[in-house]
């Protein structure tokens, strides 16, 4: 019977509400599929910061290194500046464990309403593959004349041939594996950003030449944002830089109904380090503590984790149970127009799983 060590970092706001629901799903998977999940729960995040003046202990990467996967809720608190919280915990895990791919699927499921008036028969089923360790998030820069009236800030984007090539290659492999439209769209702003994103375009073209079976498209990010709305059904795999992938994956999430349905996987495909699974959404302070959070983004993230851990049947069972809850249309949190509580939605998933 396989045993997996799972680190959980529920974090802040609704992270504290959705991660316990995700763990209930894993408990059910244990019984049904004969695996054992050993949880290590870490109380890192804003409350830890209020007690210790930092988001987590300085050896946090060492504490996580030996686990098989990390399940994270959300980080961010209205009383702490976001660059402090996010650069203090979430982003250093992505970079420190070289989780250079961030996969963010967006599927319009039966029973869920898109905010778009789609033409009949149009189906949205795409995955944004976001570069996750460099680009605009490299965190290279600094202040000059810090906090003086003439202050200067420099924030540099770093694009490397290696970093671009490996994420683009992952996108092509994913398009092959998905076996859907077999199409990869690359998104840059190389008309204005004449170095880093030109390197990206050239690298994309070079990798694309190795995949003659996959159709390609290159879009500028402004046009890509427009086309996500105009022709969402045309996208299959979309590969983009760290910042552009971040922005586009909020658009793809809402196109298929809600931030509360969008999962993500931060992956080190070489498996030297643990990968991290988390909903795309944040701590949602506007609804935190009210049992209004949709747990399904976290639960879909559990399915991505099971797939990564080599349990594809279990992953499929979780996905199928969620899809069935959505199709039935009875259990819905307020983001999907219903009145169900967080835990009631999980109850529905569990009843279909077992
Ligand atoms: P957000 O994703 O937290 O919320 C955006 C909107 O979506 C809100 O109206 C919220 O109520 C709604 N929403 C999000 N998740 C939902 C869910 N599961 N169910 C129902 N509704 C949901 O984004 P924000 O408001 O821009 O950010 C809030 C905080 O979270 C900030 O501190 C931000 O930095 C942080 N953040 C963290 C992560 C992360 O940890 N991965 C991701 C995004 C934002
Ligand atoms: C996300 C979030 C993070 C990001 C923030 C909170 C730093 O928006 O995971 O999408 O931009 O990566
Ligand atoms: Mn984001």
PDB file of C-alpha atoms and ligand atoms in Angstrom, residues 10 12 14 18 72-78 80-83 85-86 90-91 94 104 130 246 250 254 258-262 264 266 276 278-288 292-298 333-336 342, ligand 1:
ATOM      1  CA  UNK A  10      -3.703  26.076   4.860  1.00  0.00           C
ATOM      2  CA  UNK A  12      -4.798  32.588   5.422  1.00  0.00           C
ATOM      3  CA  UNK A  14     -10.426  30.923   3.055  1.00  0.00           C
ATOM      4  CA  UNK A  18     -10.833  24.880   1.909  1.00  0.00           C
ATOM      5  CA  UNK A  72      -1.475  24.945  -0.030  1.00  0.00           C
ATOM      6  CA  UNK A  73      -4.618  27.002   0.615  1.00  0.00           C
ATOM      7  CA  UNK A  74      -3.863  30.688   0.154  1.00  0.00           C
ATOM      8  CA  UNK A  75      -1.570  33.342   1.528  1.00  0.00           C
ATOM      9  CA  UNK A  76      -2.444  36.990   2.088  1.00  0.00           C
ATOM     10  CA  UNK A  77      -3.848  39.122   4.902  1.00  0.00           C
ATOM     11  CA  UNK A  78      -5.345  42.628   4.742  1.00  0.00           C
ATOM     12  CA  UNK A  80       0.222  42.708   6.083  1.00  0.00           C
ATOM     13  CA  UNK A  81       1.573  44.096   2.799  1.00  0.00           C
ATOM     14  CA  UNK A  82       1.160  41.443   0.087  1.00  0.00           C
ATOM     15  CA  UNK A  83       4.783  41.621  -1.075  1.00  0.00           C
ATOM     16  CA  UNK A  85       3.454  37.712   2.780  1.00  0.00           C
ATOM     17  CA  UNK A  86       3.878  36.314  -0.715  1.00  0.00           C
ATOM     18  CA  UNK A  90       4.508  31.149  -1.372  1.00  0.00           C
ATOM     19  CA  UNK A  91       6.896  32.452  -4.032  1.00  0.00           C
ATOM     20  CA  UNK A  94       7.902  27.839  -6.123  1.00  0.00           C
ATOM     21  CA  UNK A 104      -3.935  25.886 -14.580  1.00  0.00           C
ATOM     22  CA  UNK A 130       2.613  29.440 -16.702  1.00  0.00           C
ATOM     23  CA  UNK A 246      -1.039  34.827 -13.758  1.00  0.00           C
ATOM     24  CA  UNK A 250      -7.773  34.576 -13.652  1.00  0.00           C
ATOM     25  CA  UNK A 254     -13.941  33.230 -14.549  1.00  0.00           C
ATOM     26  CA  UNK A 258     -15.697  30.982 -10.844  1.00  0.00           C
ATOM     27  CA  UNK A 259     -12.343  31.469  -9.161  1.00  0.00           C
ATOM     28  CA  UNK A 260     -13.750  28.876  -6.793  1.00  0.00           C
ATOM     29  CA  UNK A 261     -13.396  26.157  -9.456  1.00  0.00           C
ATOM     30  CA  UNK A 262      -9.842  26.836 -10.666  1.00  0.00           C
ATOM     31  CA  UNK A 264      -3.378  24.600 -10.117  1.00  0.00           C
ATOM     32  CA  UNK A 266       3.217  23.951  -9.330  1.00  0.00           C
ATOM     33  CA  UNK A 276       2.804  22.015  -4.735  1.00  0.00           C
ATOM     34  CA  UNK A 278      -3.138  24.945  -4.679  1.00  0.00           C
ATOM     35  CA  UNK A 279      -6.296  26.639  -5.874  1.00  0.00           C
ATOM     36  CA  UNK A 280      -5.656  29.607  -8.190  1.00  0.00           C
ATOM     37  CA  UNK A 281      -7.635  31.887  -5.892  1.00  0.00           C
ATOM     38  CA  UNK A 282      -6.306  33.863  -2.952  1.00  0.00           C
ATOM     39  CA  UNK A 283      -7.372  34.241   0.664  1.00  0.00           C
ATOM     40  CA  UNK A 284     -10.584  36.090  -0.323  1.00  0.00           C
ATOM     41  CA  UNK A 285     -10.867  38.281   2.792  1.00  0.00           C
ATOM     42  CA  UNK A 286     -14.267  39.505   1.547  1.00  0.00           C
ATOM     43  CA  UNK A 287     -15.853  36.098   2.256  1.00  0.00           C
ATOM     44  CA  UNK A 288     -13.440  34.559   4.766  1.00  0.00           C
ATOM     45  CA  UNK A 292     -19.085  30.753   1.734  1.00  0.00           C
ATOM     46  CA  UNK A 293     -15.856  29.616   0.075  1.00  0.00           C
ATOM     47  CA  UNK A 294     -16.206  27.164  -2.763  1.00  0.00           C
ATOM     48  CA  UNK A 295     -14.016  24.164  -1.834  1.00  0.00           C
ATOM     49  CA  UNK A 296     -13.992  22.729  -5.369  1.00  0.00           C
ATOM     50  CA  UNK A 297     -10.866  24.550  -6.584  1.00  0.00           C
ATOM     51  CA  UNK A 298      -8.968  22.973  -3.690  1.00  0.00           C
ATOM     52  CA  UNK A 333     -21.752  28.040  -2.966  1.00  0.00           C
ATOM     53  CA  UNK A 334     -22.713  31.710  -3.542  1.00  0.00           C
ATOM     54  CA  UNK A 335     -20.013  32.282  -6.199  1.00  0.00           C
ATOM     55  CA  UNK A 336     -22.018  29.857  -8.371  1.00  0.00           C
ATOM     56  CA  UNK A 342     -18.461  25.080   2.059  1.00  0.00           C
TER      57      UNK A 342
HETATM   58  P1  LIG B   1      -8.955  36.311  -4.422  1.00  0.00           P
HETATM   59  O1  LIG B   1      -8.757  35.191  -5.354  1.00  0.00           O
HETATM   60  O2  LIG B   1      -8.673  36.017  -2.982  1.00  0.00           O
HETATM   61  O3  LIG B   1     -10.460  36.826  -4.532  1.00  0.00           O
HETATM   62  C1  LIG B   1     -10.992  37.379  -5.717  1.00  0.00           C
HETATM   63  C2  LIG B   1     -12.520  37.260  -5.716  1.00  0.00           C
HETATM   64  O4  LIG B   1     -12.890  35.902  -5.941  1.00  0.00           O
HETATM   65  C3  LIG B   1     -13.146  37.653  -4.382  1.00  0.00           C
HETATM   66  O5  LIG B   1     -14.363  38.312  -4.613  1.00  0.00           O
HETATM   67  C4  LIG B   1     -13.385  36.328  -3.695  1.00  0.00           C
HETATM   68  O6  LIG B   1     -14.452  36.336  -2.790  1.00  0.00           O
HETATM   69  C5  LIG B   1     -13.667  35.407  -4.878  1.00  0.00           C
HETATM   70  N1  LIG B   1     -13.223  34.039  -4.592  1.00  0.00           N
HETATM   71  C6  LIG B   1     -11.940  33.600  -4.599  1.00  0.00           C
HETATM   72  N2  LIG B   1     -11.892  32.314  -4.257  1.00  0.00           N
HETATM   73  C7  LIG B   1     -13.155  31.913  -4.018  1.00  0.00           C
HETATM   74  C8  LIG B   1     -13.742  30.687  -3.604  1.00  0.00           C
HETATM   75  N3  LIG B   1     -13.008  29.578  -3.386  1.00  0.00           N
HETATM   76  N4  LIG B   1     -15.082  30.633  -3.453  1.00  0.00           N
HETATM   77  C9  LIG B   1     -15.832  31.719  -3.684  1.00  0.00           C
HETATM   78  N5  LIG B   1     -15.337  32.902  -4.081  1.00  0.00           N
HETATM   79  C10 LIG B   1     -14.008  33.010  -4.243  1.00  0.00           C
HETATM   80  O7  LIG B   1      -8.071  37.532  -4.923  1.00  0.00           O
HETATM   81  P2  LIG B   1      -7.741  38.946  -4.238  1.00  0.00           P
HETATM   82  O8  LIG B   1      -8.954  39.461  -3.537  1.00  0.00           O
HETATM   83  O9  LIG B   1      -7.107  39.746  -5.275  1.00  0.00           O
HETATM   84  O10 LIG B   1      -6.632  38.623  -3.161  1.00  0.00           O
HETATM   85  C11 LIG B   1      -6.875  38.436  -1.768  1.00  0.00           C
HETATM   86  C12 LIG B   1      -5.563  38.105  -1.070  1.00  0.00           C
HETATM   87  O11 LIG B   1      -5.081  36.831  -1.518  1.00  0.00           O
HETATM   88  C13 LIG B   1      -4.423  39.085  -1.361  1.00  0.00           C
HETATM   89  O12 LIG B   1      -3.682  39.178  -0.169  1.00  0.00           O
HETATM   90  C14 LIG B   1      -3.620  38.415  -2.457  1.00  0.00           C
HETATM   91  O13 LIG B   1      -2.284  38.821  -2.493  1.00  0.00           O
HETATM   92  C15 LIG B   1      -3.747  36.969  -2.052  1.00  0.00           C
HETATM   93  N6  LIG B   1      -3.611  35.978  -3.120  1.00  0.00           N
HETATM   94  C16 LIG B   1      -2.986  34.813  -2.771  1.00  0.00           C
HETATM   95  C17 LIG B   1      -2.909  33.765  -3.668  1.00  0.00           C
HETATM   96  C18 LIG B   1      -2.229  32.520  -3.254  1.00  0.00           C
HETATM   97  O14 LIG B   1      -1.912  32.326  -2.090  1.00  0.00           O
HETATM   98  N7  LIG B   1      -1.987  31.585  -4.147  1.00  0.00           N
HETATM   99  C19 LIG B   1      -3.509  33.886  -4.914  1.00  0.00           C
HETATM  100  C20 LIG B   1      -4.164  35.093  -5.245  1.00  0.00           C
HETATM  101  C21 LIG B   1      -4.222  36.115  -4.316  1.00  0.00           C
END
